[in-house]
Coordinates of C-alpha atoms in Angstrom, one line a residue:
M1 CA 0.2 120.1 219.8
R2 CA 2.0 121.1 216.6
T3 CA -0.1 124.3 216.5
T4 CA 0.8 125.1 220.1
R5 CA 4.5 124.6 219.5
S6 CA 4.3 126.9 216.4
F7 CA 2.6 129.6 218.4
R8 CA 5.2 129.4 221.2
K9 CA 8.0 129.6 218.6
F10 CA 6.3 132.5 217.0
L11 CA 6.0 134.4 220.3
A12 CA 9.5 133.7 221.2
L13 CA 10.7 134.9 217.8
T14 CA 8.7 138.0 217.3
A15 CA 8.1 139.3 220.8
A16 CA 11.6 139.3 222.3
L17 CA 12.2 142.9 222.9
V18 CA 15.2 145.0 223.8
L19 CA 15.3 148.4 225.3
A20 CA 16.9 150.6 222.6
V21 CA 19.9 151.8 224.6
T22 CA 23.6 151.7 223.8
A23 CA 22.4 153.3 226.0
S24 CA 5.5 165.3 223.5
V25 CA 1.5 165.5 223.0
T26 CA 0.8 169.0 223.1
T27 CA 3.6 171.6 223.3
F28 CA 5.8 171.5 226.3
A29 CA 6.9 175.0 226.9
V30 CA 8.0 177.4 229.7
A31 CA 5.7 180.3 230.1
E32 CA 7.6 183.6 230.1
S33 CA 6.2 185.4 233.1
K34 CA 7.2 186.9 236.4
D35 CA 6.8 183.5 238.1
K36 CA 8.2 181.1 235.6
H37 CA 6.0 178.0 235.2
F38 CA 6.2 175.0 232.9
S39 CA 3.0 174.2 231.1
I40 CA 1.5 172.2 228.2
V41 CA -0.3 174.0 225.4
E42 CA -2.4 172.2 222.9
A43 CA -0.4 171.8 219.7
A44 CA -3.2 171.8 217.1
S45 CA -1.3 172.3 213.9
N46 CA -3.3 173.5 210.9
A47 CA -0.3 173.6 208.7
D48 CA 0.1 171.3 205.7
S49 CA 2.0 168.1 206.3
L50 CA 5.8 168.2 205.8
S51 CA 8.2 166.1 203.8
V52 CA 10.7 163.9 205.7
S53 CA 13.5 166.4 204.8
E54 CA 11.4 169.3 206.1
I55 CA 10.7 167.4 209.3
A56 CA 14.4 166.7 209.7
K57 CA 15.4 170.3 209.2
K58 CA 12.7 171.5 211.7
C59 CA 13.2 168.9 214.4
R60 CA 16.8 167.5 214.4
T61 CA 18.0 170.2 216.8
S62 CA 15.1 169.4 219.2
V63 CA 16.6 165.9 219.8
V64 CA 19.8 165.5 221.9
A65 CA 22.4 162.7 222.3
I66 CA 22.9 161.4 225.8
E67 CA 26.0 159.6 227.2
T68 CA 26.1 158.1 230.7
E69 CA 28.8 156.8 233.0
S70 CA 28.2 154.5 235.9
T71 CA 30.4 152.5 238.3
V72 CA 29.8 148.7 238.6
V73 CA 31.2 146.9 241.6
Y74 CA 31.6 143.1 241.6
N75 CA 33.5 140.2 243.0
D76 CA 35.9 138.5 240.6
Y77 CA 35.9 135.1 242.2
Q78 CA 39.0 134.2 240.2
S79 CA 42.6 135.1 240.0
G80 CA 43.8 138.0 238.0
Y81 CA 41.6 140.8 236.7
Y82 CA 38.5 139.0 235.6
N83 CA 35.6 141.2 234.5
P84 CA 32.4 139.3 234.1
F85 CA 30.8 142.1 232.1
G86 CA 33.7 142.7 229.6
G87 CA 32.7 142.0 226.0
M88 CA 29.0 141.6 226.8
F89 CA 28.0 144.8 225.0
P90 CA 30.7 145.4 222.4
G91 CA 30.8 148.9 221.2
F92 CA 28.5 150.3 223.8
G93 CA 30.6 150.4 226.9
Y94 CA 33.9 149.3 228.5
G95 CA 35.0 147.4 231.5
Y96 CA 38.4 147.1 233.2
G97 CA 38.5 145.4 236.6
Y98 CA 41.1 146.6 239.0
G99 CA 41.9 145.9 242.7
Q100 CA 44.5 144.3 245.0
G101 CA 45.4 140.7 245.2
N102 CA 44.8 137.6 243.1
G103 CA 42.6 135.5 245.4
R104 CA 39.0 134.6 245.1
G105 CA 36.3 137.1 246.0
N106 CA 38.3 140.3 245.4
Q107 CA 36.0 143.3 245.1
R108 CA 36.6 145.2 241.9
E109 CA 34.9 147.9 240.0
Y110 CA 34.8 149.3 236.5
K111 CA 33.3 152.2 234.6
Q112 CA 30.4 151.3 232.3
T113 CA 29.2 153.7 229.6
G114 CA 25.9 153.9 227.8
A115 CA 24.2 156.1 225.3
G116 CA 20.7 157.2 224.3
S117 CA 18.7 160.1 223.1
G118 CA 16.5 162.9 224.6
I119 CA 13.9 165.5 223.5
I120 CA 14.2 169.2 224.4
L121 CA 11.1 170.2 226.3
S122 CA 11.9 173.9 226.8
E123 CA 14.3 176.5 225.5
D124 CA 16.0 176.7 228.9
G125 CA 17.1 173.1 229.1
Y126 CA 14.5 170.6 230.3
I127 CA 15.1 167.3 228.5
L128 CA 12.8 164.3 228.3
T129 CA 14.2 160.7 228.0
N130 CA 13.7 157.2 229.1
N131 CA 14.4 156.1 232.7
H132 CA 16.3 153.1 231.4
V133 CA 18.7 155.4 229.5
I134 CA 19.9 157.2 232.7
S135 CA 19.1 154.6 235.4
G136 CA 22.1 154.2 237.8
A137 CA 24.2 156.8 236.0
D138 CA 26.9 158.7 238.0
K139 CA 27.3 161.2 235.2
I140 CA 25.0 162.2 232.4
T141 CA 26.3 164.2 229.5
V142 CA 24.0 165.9 226.9
Y143 CA 25.1 166.9 223.4
V144 CA 23.0 169.6 221.7
M145 CA 23.1 169.8 217.9
P146 CA 23.9 173.3 216.5
E147 CA 21.4 175.3 214.4
E148 CA 24.2 176.3 212.0
E149 CA 25.5 173.7 209.6
G150 CA 29.1 172.8 210.4
A151 CA 29.1 174.3 213.9
E152 CA 30.2 172.2 216.9
E153 CA 27.8 170.6 219.2
A154 CA 27.3 172.1 222.7
T155 CA 28.1 169.8 225.6
Y156 CA 26.4 170.0 229.0
E157 CA 26.5 168.0 232.2
A158 CA 22.8 167.2 233.1
T159 CA 21.0 167.0 236.4
L160 CA 18.3 164.4 237.0
I161 CA 15.1 166.2 237.9
G162 CA 12.8 163.2 238.2
S163 CA 12.2 159.7 236.9
S164 CA 9.5 157.1 236.8
E165 CA 10.5 153.4 236.4
S166 CA 6.9 152.3 236.0
H167 CA 6.4 154.7 233.1
D168 CA 10.0 154.5 231.9
V169 CA 10.4 158.3 231.6
A170 CA 12.9 160.7 233.1
V171 CA 13.4 164.5 233.0
L172 CA 16.9 166.1 233.0
K173 CA 18.0 169.7 233.2
I174 CA 20.9 171.4 231.5
D175 CA 22.1 174.9 232.0
A176 CA 21.3 176.3 228.6
K177 CA 19.3 179.0 226.9
G178 CA 17.7 179.4 223.5
L179 CA 17.3 175.8 222.7
N180 CA 14.9 174.5 219.9
A181 CA 12.1 173.0 222.0
A182 CA 10.1 170.3 220.3
T183 CA 6.3 170.7 219.7
F184 CA 4.1 167.8 220.7
G185 CA 1.1 166.4 219.0
D186 CA -1.9 164.3 220.0
S187 CA -1.0 160.6 220.1
D188 CA -4.7 159.6 220.5
Q189 CA -5.4 160.9 217.0
L190 CA -2.9 158.7 215.2
E191 CA -4.0 156.5 212.3
I192 CA -2.5 153.3 211.0
G193 CA -0.4 154.0 207.9
E194 CA 0.5 157.6 208.5
L195 CA 4.0 158.9 208.3
A196 CA 6.3 158.4 211.3
V197 CA 9.9 159.9 211.5
A198 CA 12.3 158.8 214.2
I199 CA 15.3 161.0 215.2
G200 CA 17.9 159.9 217.7
N201 CA 21.4 158.7 218.5
P202 CA 21.6 155.1 217.1
M203 CA 24.6 153.1 218.2
G204 CA 25.6 155.9 220.5
N205 CA 27.6 157.8 217.9
V206 CA 25.2 158.9 215.1
H207 CA 23.8 162.1 216.6
G208 CA 20.7 163.4 214.9
S209 CA 20.1 160.3 212.7
V210 CA 16.8 160.4 210.8
T211 CA 14.8 157.3 209.8
A212 CA 11.2 157.2 208.3
G213 CA 8.4 154.8 208.1
I214 CA 4.7 154.6 209.0
I215 CA 2.6 154.0 212.1
S216 CA 2.2 150.2 212.0
A217 CA 0.0 149.7 215.1
K218 CA -1.4 151.4 218.1
E219 CA -1.8 150.3 221.8
Q220 CA 0.5 147.3 221.5
E221 CA 0.8 146.0 225.0
L222 CA 4.5 145.3 225.9
T223 CA 5.7 144.1 229.3
I224 CA 9.5 144.3 229.8
D225 CA 11.0 143.7 233.2
D226 CA 7.5 143.8 234.8
V227 CA 6.8 147.3 233.3
T228 CA 3.8 147.3 230.9
I229 CA 3.5 149.9 228.1
N230 CA 0.7 150.4 225.6
A231 CA 3.0 151.3 222.7
I232 CA 3.0 152.8 219.3
Q233 CA 4.5 150.4 216.7
T234 CA 6.5 151.7 213.7
D235 CA 8.6 150.4 210.9
A236 CA 10.9 153.4 211.0
A237 CA 14.3 152.0 211.9
I238 CA 15.0 151.9 215.6
N239 CA 18.4 150.8 217.0
P240 CA 20.3 150.7 220.2
G241 CA 20.8 154.4 221.2
N242 CA 17.5 155.6 219.9
S243 CA 15.9 155.1 223.3
G244 CA 14.6 158.5 224.6
G245 CA 14.5 160.0 221.2
A246 CA 11.4 161.3 219.3
L247 CA 8.9 159.8 217.0
F248 CA 7.4 162.6 214.9
D249 CA 4.2 162.8 212.9
S250 CA 3.9 164.4 209.5
Y251 CA 3.6 167.9 211.0
G252 CA 6.9 167.6 212.9
N253 CA 5.1 167.1 216.2
V254 CA 6.4 164.5 218.8
I255 CA 3.8 161.8 219.2
G256 CA 6.0 159.1 220.8
L257 CA 9.0 158.7 223.1
V258 CA 11.1 155.9 221.5
Y259 CA 11.3 153.0 223.8
A260 CA 12.3 149.5 222.4
K261 CA 12.7 147.4 219.3
S262 CA 12.4 143.7 218.4
S263 CA 15.6 141.9 219.3
S264 CA 15.2 139.1 216.8
V265 CA 17.7 139.1 214.0
S266 CA 14.9 137.7 211.8
I267 CA 12.5 140.5 212.5
E268 CA 12.8 144.0 211.1
G269 CA 10.4 147.0 211.1
M270 CA 9.2 146.5 214.7
G271 CA 10.1 149.5 216.8
Y272 CA 8.1 150.9 219.7
A273 CA 7.4 154.3 221.3
I274 CA 5.5 155.4 224.4
P275 CA 2.5 157.6 223.3
V276 CA 3.1 161.1 224.6
N277 CA -0.5 161.4 225.8
A278 CA 0.3 158.6 228.3
I279 CA 3.0 160.6 230.0
K280 CA 2.4 164.3 229.4
E281 CA 0.7 165.0 232.8
L282 CA 3.3 163.1 234.7
V283 CA 6.2 164.9 233.0
T284 CA 4.5 168.3 233.5
T285 CA 4.1 167.6 237.2
M286 CA 7.6 166.4 237.5
I287 CA 8.9 169.8 236.5
N288 CA 6.3 172.0 238.2
D289 CA 5.7 170.1 241.4
P290 CA 8.2 167.2 241.9
E291 CA 7.3 166.7 245.6
S292 CA 3.7 166.0 244.5
V293 CA 4.8 163.4 242.0
E294 CA 7.0 161.8 244.7
A295 CA 4.1 161.7 247.1
Q296 CA 1.7 160.3 244.5
T297 CA 3.8 157.7 242.7
K298 CA 6.8 156.7 244.8
G299 CA 6.5 153.1 245.9
S300 CA 7.9 149.7 245.5
Q301 CA 7.4 146.9 243.0
I302 CA 8.3 143.2 243.2
M303 CA 10.3 142.4 240.1
L304 CA 10.2 138.7 239.2
G305 CA 12.5 139.3 236.2
I306 CA 10.2 138.2 233.3
T307 CA 8.9 139.7 230.1
I308 CA 5.4 138.5 229.3
I309 CA 2.5 138.6 226.9
E310 CA -1.1 137.7 227.7
V311 CA -2.8 134.6 226.3
T312 CA -6.3 135.7 225.7
E313 CA -9.5 133.6 225.4
D314 CA -9.3 133.8 221.6
M315 CA -5.6 132.9 221.5
S316 CA -6.3 130.0 223.9
K317 CA -8.9 128.6 221.6
Q318 CA -6.9 129.1 218.4
Y319 CA -3.6 127.7 219.7
S320 CA -4.8 125.2 222.4
M321 CA -3.0 126.9 225.2
P322 CA -4.3 127.9 228.6
V323 CA -5.4 131.4 229.4
G324 CA -2.6 133.2 231.3
V325 CA 0.6 135.1 230.8
Y326 CA 3.2 133.7 228.4
I327 CA 6.9 134.2 229.4
R328 CA 8.9 135.6 226.6
E329 CA 12.1 136.3 228.4
V330 CA 13.6 135.4 231.8
S331 CA 16.3 137.7 233.2
E332 CA 19.6 136.2 234.4
F333 CA 20.0 135.8 238.2
S334 CA 16.3 136.8 238.7
A335 CA 13.8 135.2 241.1
A336 CA 12.1 133.7 238.1
E337 CA 15.3 132.0 236.9
R338 CA 16.1 130.7 240.3
A339 CA 12.6 129.2 240.5
G340 CA 13.1 127.3 237.3
L341 CA 10.7 129.4 235.1
T342 CA 11.7 129.4 231.4
K343 CA 10.8 131.1 228.2
G344 CA 7.7 129.6 226.8
D345 CA 6.0 128.8 230.2
V346 CA 2.4 130.0 230.6
I347 CA 1.7 131.2 234.2
T348 CA -1.8 130.2 235.1
E349 CA -1.7 130.4 238.9
F350 CA 0.4 132.4 241.4
A351 CA 0.4 132.1 245.2
G352 CA -2.8 130.0 244.9
E353 CA -4.7 132.6 242.8
T354 CA -5.7 132.3 239.2
V355 CA -3.7 134.4 236.7
K356 CA -5.4 135.4 233.4
T357 CA -3.8 138.8 232.7
A358 CA -0.7 140.8 233.5
D359 CA -2.8 142.9 235.8
D360 CA -3.8 139.8 237.7
L361 CA -0.2 138.8 238.2
N362 CA 0.9 142.3 239.3
A363 CA -2.0 142.5 241.8
I364 CA -1.2 139.1 243.3
K365 CA 2.5 139.9 243.5
S366 CA 1.8 143.2 245.4
K367 CA 0.2 141.2 248.2
Q368 CA 3.2 139.0 248.9
T369 CA 5.8 139.4 251.5
P370 CA 9.5 139.5 250.4
G371 CA 11.3 136.3 251.5
D372 CA 8.2 134.1 251.4
T373 CA 8.1 131.1 249.1
V374 CA 4.9 130.7 247.1
K375 CA 3.7 128.3 244.5
V376 CA 3.6 129.3 240.8
K377 CA 1.7 127.0 238.4
V378 CA 2.7 126.9 234.8
D379 CA 1.9 125.1 231.6
R380 CA 5.0 124.0 229.8
N381 CA 4.4 122.6 226.4
G382 CA 1.1 121.1 227.5
R383 CA 2.4 119.7 230.8
E384 CA 1.3 121.3 234.1
L385 CA 4.1 122.1 236.6
T386 CA 4.2 123.7 240.0
L387 CA 7.3 125.5 241.0
D388 CA 8.4 127.3 244.2
I389 CA 9.5 130.9 243.8
V390 CA 11.0 133.1 246.6
I391 CA 9.5 136.6 246.6
P392 CA 12.4 139.0 246.1
Q393 CA 12.9 142.3 247.8
P394 CA 10.9 145.1 246.1
T395 CA 12.6 147.6 243.8
E396 CA 11.9 151.3 244.5
V397 CA 10.1 152.9 241.5
D398 CA 9.3 156.4 240.5
T399 CA 12.1 157.9 242.6
L400 CA 12.9 161.6 242.2
S401 CA 16.1 163.5 242.8
K402 CA 17.3 167.1 242.5

């Protein structure tokens, strides 16, 4: 049992992830023709590899800073001007409740700000970022770095063209011309140990910040808030605000959309990016034919509010744990928390069906009816428990707006 506890502690320590917000695979370009059309052209670079300083000089102006503003409405349930969110994210937002009366249950609202990064897809202002950077925003502002040293940044209000929660990508549009569009490489050809350079907006106030490292791993499966990504891992420094920024290869081509980092204070050098090959077709279609994307991908997803990792057969034998999905995090106020699920539980059965993988759990969830109560069987430190979980209302995913 000592080995099991050590493994659980290791998972809880190393696999806790945060979306990097304070808040691509081929060349994305707009063809100049009578009928303007967005397309992807293979970016097969034959040039010699670049130094980090050369990559920074070539690519910094292809990455933008993004600021968002959203309105949060809540009930104070106390006298005065209580704000339950104030101070939760110091430095990355603000919250000042206001309203009438001092009784319980007064409805109040405040403005919440966030920050992230984005990648310029085309010279006329299409921008790629993460969905979680702009999700729920009432206003999106984009800051474009100048080509000339010492010149002021250009500021634009952005329009959301399309977003996909299940892929965690979004496309914005700003009214601009002559931007330095990024070139995109082939993320399938990456090798462990090769150069990786991240450019973004860490902490929400360091526009165009450059960090360098290597590709540490490929196809690392991460599941955050029920969204699974097969990510690129790098030890290039990734911090809040880098989300939506670019991970470049040694030729200055984007090979990843920066996504998340390890949240453990004890762990450094574990940042993650979405491989561009996994999203290039979706992003291209978002721009060229958004109605088609909406028809193909719009749907709903039951969100339990857990972050998980699979316990494989090999891991089960090595650490004396059951095969299933290990819960790394449980979101506050979620269906999982209300059911009594906790970090460290291994889900082995859901609604009477065996769970061995994340795909198993997602497939079983999709068959449930919101409002129903189903049984979830877990292993908790070697003890089997059966809990009741109420299936929550599904969350709309892959929504598009113009």
